[in-house]
Tab-separated table of C-alpha atoms in Angstrom:
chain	number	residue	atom	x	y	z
W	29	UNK	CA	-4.415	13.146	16.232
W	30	UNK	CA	-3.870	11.076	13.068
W	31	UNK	CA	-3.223	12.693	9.801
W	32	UNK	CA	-5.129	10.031	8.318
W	33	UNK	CA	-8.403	9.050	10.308
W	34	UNK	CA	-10.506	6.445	9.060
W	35	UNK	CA	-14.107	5.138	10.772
W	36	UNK	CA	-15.354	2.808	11.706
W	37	UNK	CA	-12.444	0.705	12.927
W	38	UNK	CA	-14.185	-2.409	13.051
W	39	UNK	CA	-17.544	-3.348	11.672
W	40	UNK	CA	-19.085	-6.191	11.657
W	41	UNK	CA	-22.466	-6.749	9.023
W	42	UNK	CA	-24.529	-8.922	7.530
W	43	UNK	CA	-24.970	-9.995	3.285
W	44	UNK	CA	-27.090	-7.380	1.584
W	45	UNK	CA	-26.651	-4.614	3.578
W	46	UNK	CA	-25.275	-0.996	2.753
W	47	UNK	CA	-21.784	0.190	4.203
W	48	UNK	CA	-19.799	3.796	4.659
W	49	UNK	CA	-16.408	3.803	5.296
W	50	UNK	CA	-14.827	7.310	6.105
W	51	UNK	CA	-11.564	8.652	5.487
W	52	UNK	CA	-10.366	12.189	6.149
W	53	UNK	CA	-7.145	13.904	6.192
W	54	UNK	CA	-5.051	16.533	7.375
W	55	UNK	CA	-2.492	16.622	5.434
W	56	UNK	CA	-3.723	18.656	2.721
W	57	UNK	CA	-2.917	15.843	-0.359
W	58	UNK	CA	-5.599	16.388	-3.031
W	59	UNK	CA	-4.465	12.658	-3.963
W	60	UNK	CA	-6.367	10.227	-2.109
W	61	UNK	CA	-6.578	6.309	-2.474
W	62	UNK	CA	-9.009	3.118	-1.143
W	63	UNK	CA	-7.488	0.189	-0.998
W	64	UNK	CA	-8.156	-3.302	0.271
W	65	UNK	CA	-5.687	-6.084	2.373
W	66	UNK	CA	-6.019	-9.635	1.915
W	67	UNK	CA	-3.646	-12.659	3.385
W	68	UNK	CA	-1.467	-13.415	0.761
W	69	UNK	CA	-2.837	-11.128	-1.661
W	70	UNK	CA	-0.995	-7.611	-0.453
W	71	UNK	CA	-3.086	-4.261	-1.328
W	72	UNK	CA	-5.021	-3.775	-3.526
W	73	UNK	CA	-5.920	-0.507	-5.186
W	74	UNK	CA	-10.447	0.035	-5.233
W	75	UNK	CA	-10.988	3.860	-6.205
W	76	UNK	CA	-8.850	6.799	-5.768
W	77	UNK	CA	-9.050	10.270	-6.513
W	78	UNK	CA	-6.381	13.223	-7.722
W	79	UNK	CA	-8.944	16.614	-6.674
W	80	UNK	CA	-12.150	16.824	-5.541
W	81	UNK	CA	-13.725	16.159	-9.135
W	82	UNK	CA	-11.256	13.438	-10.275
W	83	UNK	CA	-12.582	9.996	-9.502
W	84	UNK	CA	-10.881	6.659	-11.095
W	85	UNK	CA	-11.478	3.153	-10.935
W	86	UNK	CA	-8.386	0.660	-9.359
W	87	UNK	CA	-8.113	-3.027	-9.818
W	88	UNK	CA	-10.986	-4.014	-7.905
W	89	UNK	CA	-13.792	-1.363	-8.318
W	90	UNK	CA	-16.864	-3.799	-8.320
W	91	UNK	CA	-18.681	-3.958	-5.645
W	92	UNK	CA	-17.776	-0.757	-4.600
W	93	UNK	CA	-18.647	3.295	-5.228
W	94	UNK	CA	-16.850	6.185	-3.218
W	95	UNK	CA	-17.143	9.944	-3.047
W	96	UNK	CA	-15.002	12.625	-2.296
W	97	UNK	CA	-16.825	15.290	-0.695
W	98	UNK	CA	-14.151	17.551	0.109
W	99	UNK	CA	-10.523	17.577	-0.188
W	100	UNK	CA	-9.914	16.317	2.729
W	101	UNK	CA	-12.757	13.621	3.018
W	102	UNK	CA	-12.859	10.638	1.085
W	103	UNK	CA	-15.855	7.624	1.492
W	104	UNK	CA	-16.038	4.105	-0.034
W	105	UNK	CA	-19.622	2.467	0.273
W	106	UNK	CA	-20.445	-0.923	-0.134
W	107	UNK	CA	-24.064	-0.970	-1.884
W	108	UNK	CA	-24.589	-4.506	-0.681
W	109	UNK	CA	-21.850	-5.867	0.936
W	110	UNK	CA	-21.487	-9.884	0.092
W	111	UNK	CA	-18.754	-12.534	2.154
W	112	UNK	CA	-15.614	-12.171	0.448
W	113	UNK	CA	-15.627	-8.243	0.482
W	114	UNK	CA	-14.656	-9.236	4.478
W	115	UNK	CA	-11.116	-7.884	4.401
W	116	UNK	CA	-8.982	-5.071	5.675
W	117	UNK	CA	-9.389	-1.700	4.489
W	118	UNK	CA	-7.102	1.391	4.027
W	119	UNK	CA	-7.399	5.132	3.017
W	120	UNK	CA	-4.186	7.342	2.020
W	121	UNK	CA	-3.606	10.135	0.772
W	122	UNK	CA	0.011	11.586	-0.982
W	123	UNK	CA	1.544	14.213	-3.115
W	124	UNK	CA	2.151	14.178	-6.781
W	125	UNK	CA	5.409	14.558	-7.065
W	126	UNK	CA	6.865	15.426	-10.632
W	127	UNK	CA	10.212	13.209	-11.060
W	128	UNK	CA	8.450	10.476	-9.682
W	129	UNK	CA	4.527	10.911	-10.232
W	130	UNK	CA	2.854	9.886	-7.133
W	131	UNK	CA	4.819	10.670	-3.667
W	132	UNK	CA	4.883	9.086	-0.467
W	133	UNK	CA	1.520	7.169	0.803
W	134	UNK	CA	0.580	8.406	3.854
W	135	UNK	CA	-2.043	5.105	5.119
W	136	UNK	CA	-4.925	5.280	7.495
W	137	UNK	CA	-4.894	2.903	10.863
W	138	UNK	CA	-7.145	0.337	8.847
W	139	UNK	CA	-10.947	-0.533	8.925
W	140	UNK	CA	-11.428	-4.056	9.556
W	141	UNK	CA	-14.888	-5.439	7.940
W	142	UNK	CA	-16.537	-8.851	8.242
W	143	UNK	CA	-19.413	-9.515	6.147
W	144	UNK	CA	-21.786	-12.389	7.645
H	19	UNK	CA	2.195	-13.985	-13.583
H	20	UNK	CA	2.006	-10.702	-11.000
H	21	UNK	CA	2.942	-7.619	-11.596
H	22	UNK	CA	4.954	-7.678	-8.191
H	23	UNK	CA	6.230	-10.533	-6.733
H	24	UNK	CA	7.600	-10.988	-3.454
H	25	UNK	CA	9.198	-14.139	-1.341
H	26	UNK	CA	6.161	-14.287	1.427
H	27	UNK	CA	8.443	-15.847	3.476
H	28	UNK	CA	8.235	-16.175	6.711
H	29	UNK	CA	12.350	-15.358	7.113
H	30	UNK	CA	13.560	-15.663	10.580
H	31	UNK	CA	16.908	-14.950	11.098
H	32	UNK	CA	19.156	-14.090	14.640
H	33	UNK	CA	19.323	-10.788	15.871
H	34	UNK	CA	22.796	-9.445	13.849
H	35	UNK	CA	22.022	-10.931	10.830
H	36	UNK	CA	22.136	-9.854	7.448
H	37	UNK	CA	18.875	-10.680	5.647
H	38	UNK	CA	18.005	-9.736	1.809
H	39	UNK	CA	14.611	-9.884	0.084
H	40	UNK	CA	13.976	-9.590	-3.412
H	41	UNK	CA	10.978	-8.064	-5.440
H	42	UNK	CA	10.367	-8.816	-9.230
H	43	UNK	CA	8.338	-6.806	-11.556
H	44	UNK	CA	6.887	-7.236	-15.085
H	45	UNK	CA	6.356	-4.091	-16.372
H	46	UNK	CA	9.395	-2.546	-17.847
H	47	UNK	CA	8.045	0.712	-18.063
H	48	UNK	CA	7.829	0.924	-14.576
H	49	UNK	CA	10.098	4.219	-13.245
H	50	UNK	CA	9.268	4.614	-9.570
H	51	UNK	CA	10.162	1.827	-6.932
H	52	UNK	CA	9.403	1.771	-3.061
H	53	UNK	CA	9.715	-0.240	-0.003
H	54	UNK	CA	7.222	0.288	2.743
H	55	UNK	CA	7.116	-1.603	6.194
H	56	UNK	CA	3.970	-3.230	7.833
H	57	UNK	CA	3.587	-3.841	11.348
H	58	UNK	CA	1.487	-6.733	12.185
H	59	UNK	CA	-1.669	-5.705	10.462
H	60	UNK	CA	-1.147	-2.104	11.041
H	61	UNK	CA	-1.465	0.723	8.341
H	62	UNK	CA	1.836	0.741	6.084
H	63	UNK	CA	4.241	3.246	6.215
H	64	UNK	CA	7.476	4.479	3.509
H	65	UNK	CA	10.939	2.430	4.453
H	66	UNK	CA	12.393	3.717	1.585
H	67	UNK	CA	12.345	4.962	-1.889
H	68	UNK	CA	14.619	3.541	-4.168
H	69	UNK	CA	15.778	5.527	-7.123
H	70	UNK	CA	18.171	5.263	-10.340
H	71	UNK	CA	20.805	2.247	-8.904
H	72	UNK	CA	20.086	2.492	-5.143
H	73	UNK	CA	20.332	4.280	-2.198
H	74	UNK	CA	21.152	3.263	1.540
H	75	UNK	CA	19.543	4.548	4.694
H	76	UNK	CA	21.852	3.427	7.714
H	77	UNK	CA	21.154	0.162	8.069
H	78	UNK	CA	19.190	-0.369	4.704
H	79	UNK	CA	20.383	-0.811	1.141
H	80	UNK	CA	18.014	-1.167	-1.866
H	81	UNK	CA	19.226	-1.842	-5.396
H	82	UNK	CA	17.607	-1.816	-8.584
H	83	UNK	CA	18.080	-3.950	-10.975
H	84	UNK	CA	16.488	-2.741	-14.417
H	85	UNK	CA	17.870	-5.090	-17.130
H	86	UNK	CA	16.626	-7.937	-14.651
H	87	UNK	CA	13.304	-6.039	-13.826
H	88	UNK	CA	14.143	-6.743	-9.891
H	89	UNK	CA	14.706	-4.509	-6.753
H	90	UNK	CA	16.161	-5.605	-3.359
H	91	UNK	CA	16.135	-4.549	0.214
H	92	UNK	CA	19.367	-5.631	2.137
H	93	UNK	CA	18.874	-5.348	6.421
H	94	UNK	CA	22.537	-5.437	8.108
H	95	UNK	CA	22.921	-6.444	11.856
H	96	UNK	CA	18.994	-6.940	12.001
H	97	UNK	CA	17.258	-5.865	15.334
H	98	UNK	CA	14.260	-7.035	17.149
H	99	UNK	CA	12.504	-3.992	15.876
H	100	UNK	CA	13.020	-4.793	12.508
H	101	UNK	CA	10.156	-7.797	12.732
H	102	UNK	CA	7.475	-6.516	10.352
H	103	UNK	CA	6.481	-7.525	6.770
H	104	UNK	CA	8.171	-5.721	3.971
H	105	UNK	CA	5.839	-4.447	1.013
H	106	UNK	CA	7.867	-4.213	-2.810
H	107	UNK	CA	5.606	-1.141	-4.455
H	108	UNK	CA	6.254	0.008	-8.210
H	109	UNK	CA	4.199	1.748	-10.409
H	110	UNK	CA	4.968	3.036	-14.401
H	111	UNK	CA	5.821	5.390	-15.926
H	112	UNK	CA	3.447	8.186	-14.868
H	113	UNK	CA	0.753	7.992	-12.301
H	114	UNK	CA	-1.569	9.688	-14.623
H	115	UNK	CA	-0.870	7.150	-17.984
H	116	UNK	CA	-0.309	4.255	-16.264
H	117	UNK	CA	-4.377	5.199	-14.376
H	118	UNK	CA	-3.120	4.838	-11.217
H	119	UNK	CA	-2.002	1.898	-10.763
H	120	UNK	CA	0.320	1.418	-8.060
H	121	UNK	CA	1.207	-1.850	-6.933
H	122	UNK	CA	1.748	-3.842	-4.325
H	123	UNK	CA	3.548	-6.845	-3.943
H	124	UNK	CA	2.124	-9.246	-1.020
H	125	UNK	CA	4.640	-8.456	1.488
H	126	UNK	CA	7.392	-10.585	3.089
H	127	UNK	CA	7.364	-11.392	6.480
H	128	UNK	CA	10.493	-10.929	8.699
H	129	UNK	CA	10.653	-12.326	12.121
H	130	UNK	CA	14.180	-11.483	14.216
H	131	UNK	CA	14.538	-13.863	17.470
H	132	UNK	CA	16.666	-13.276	20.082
């Protein structure tokens, strides 16, 4: 099994409706991460979290809300999911490590959304 | 201008080939530098971390270049395999000032032929 499972893998919608996307992990990081992929536009940082009450704002928060229900289990919703939030989307989770600040990303397989 | 910027490429080169990409950055506060490979639209996973001047991993060289604000990956006597796109990741200082931000550059494609 993956140490970073995300669901749905593909979903496909419509404008104005309400979206969950799951993450949870097994590695036992208490930092964990939503980001989105566009063509051209690499990754792109939404939420993340550092513990279980820790939640921050990335680049590209609007739009967007997530909770982090347990340590290993991270969501992102989509209160009304519009066109151009259609992209790829990844969870991961990593260590902090203290030369460095945050270690290695560890990425979920993807969940691919289109928004009609 | 970006924070990260990377060649998108695409760079196809012949199996055996030495092929270099470069990755610029603009903020000179940044201390931590990465390359991660990508896999035709697959999650994206840790090549290599590249610390102080550099550090090689068999095949693999990346150098940083702080007075220039640029790092490098260098590929010697490329392989089939080694087809993926290449993802330049810095953040600053500390993951905690800087709020998290860790970014990516957009990725440079890589395709070896035969």
């Amino acid at each position: 099994d993956a140490d970073v499972t995300q669901t749905p893998r593909n979903r496909i919608t419509k404008t104005g409706k309400r979206i969950m996307l799951e993450c949870s992990q097994t590695k036992g990081h208490d930092r964990m991460y939503w980001y989105r992929q566009d063509p051209g536009l690499g990754l792109r940082l939404i939420y993340y979290s550092f513990d279980v009450k820790d939640i921050n704002k990335g680049e590209i928060s609007d739009g967007y809300s997530v909770s982090r229900q347990a340590q290993a289990k991270f969501s992102l919703s989509l209160e009304s999911a519009i066109p151009n939030q259609t992209a790829l989307y990844f969870c991961a989770t990593s260590d902090f490590v203290a030369s460095v600040g945050t270690g290695e990303l560890f990425f979920g397989e993807g969940s691919r959304l289109t928004v009609l | 201008r970006k924070e990260v910027e990377q060649d998108p490429g695409p760079f196809n080169v012949p199996e055996g080939a030495t092929v270099a990409f470069n990755c610029t950055y603009s903020n000179s506060a940044s201390q931590s530098f990465f390359w991660y490979r990508q896999d035709c639209r697959k999650e994206p996973k840790l090549l290599m971390s590249v610390y102080s001047s550099g550090n090689e991993d068999g095949r693999f060289t990346a150098q940083l270049n702080r007075a220039s604000q640029y790092i490098s990956l260098l590929i010697r006597d490329s392989k089939l395999s080694d087809s993926a796109t290449y993802l330049c990741v810095v953040n600053g200082r500390s993951w905690y000032n800087q709020g998290g931000k860790l970014i990516f550059g957009q990725g440079t494609e890589l395709s070896v032929k035969p």
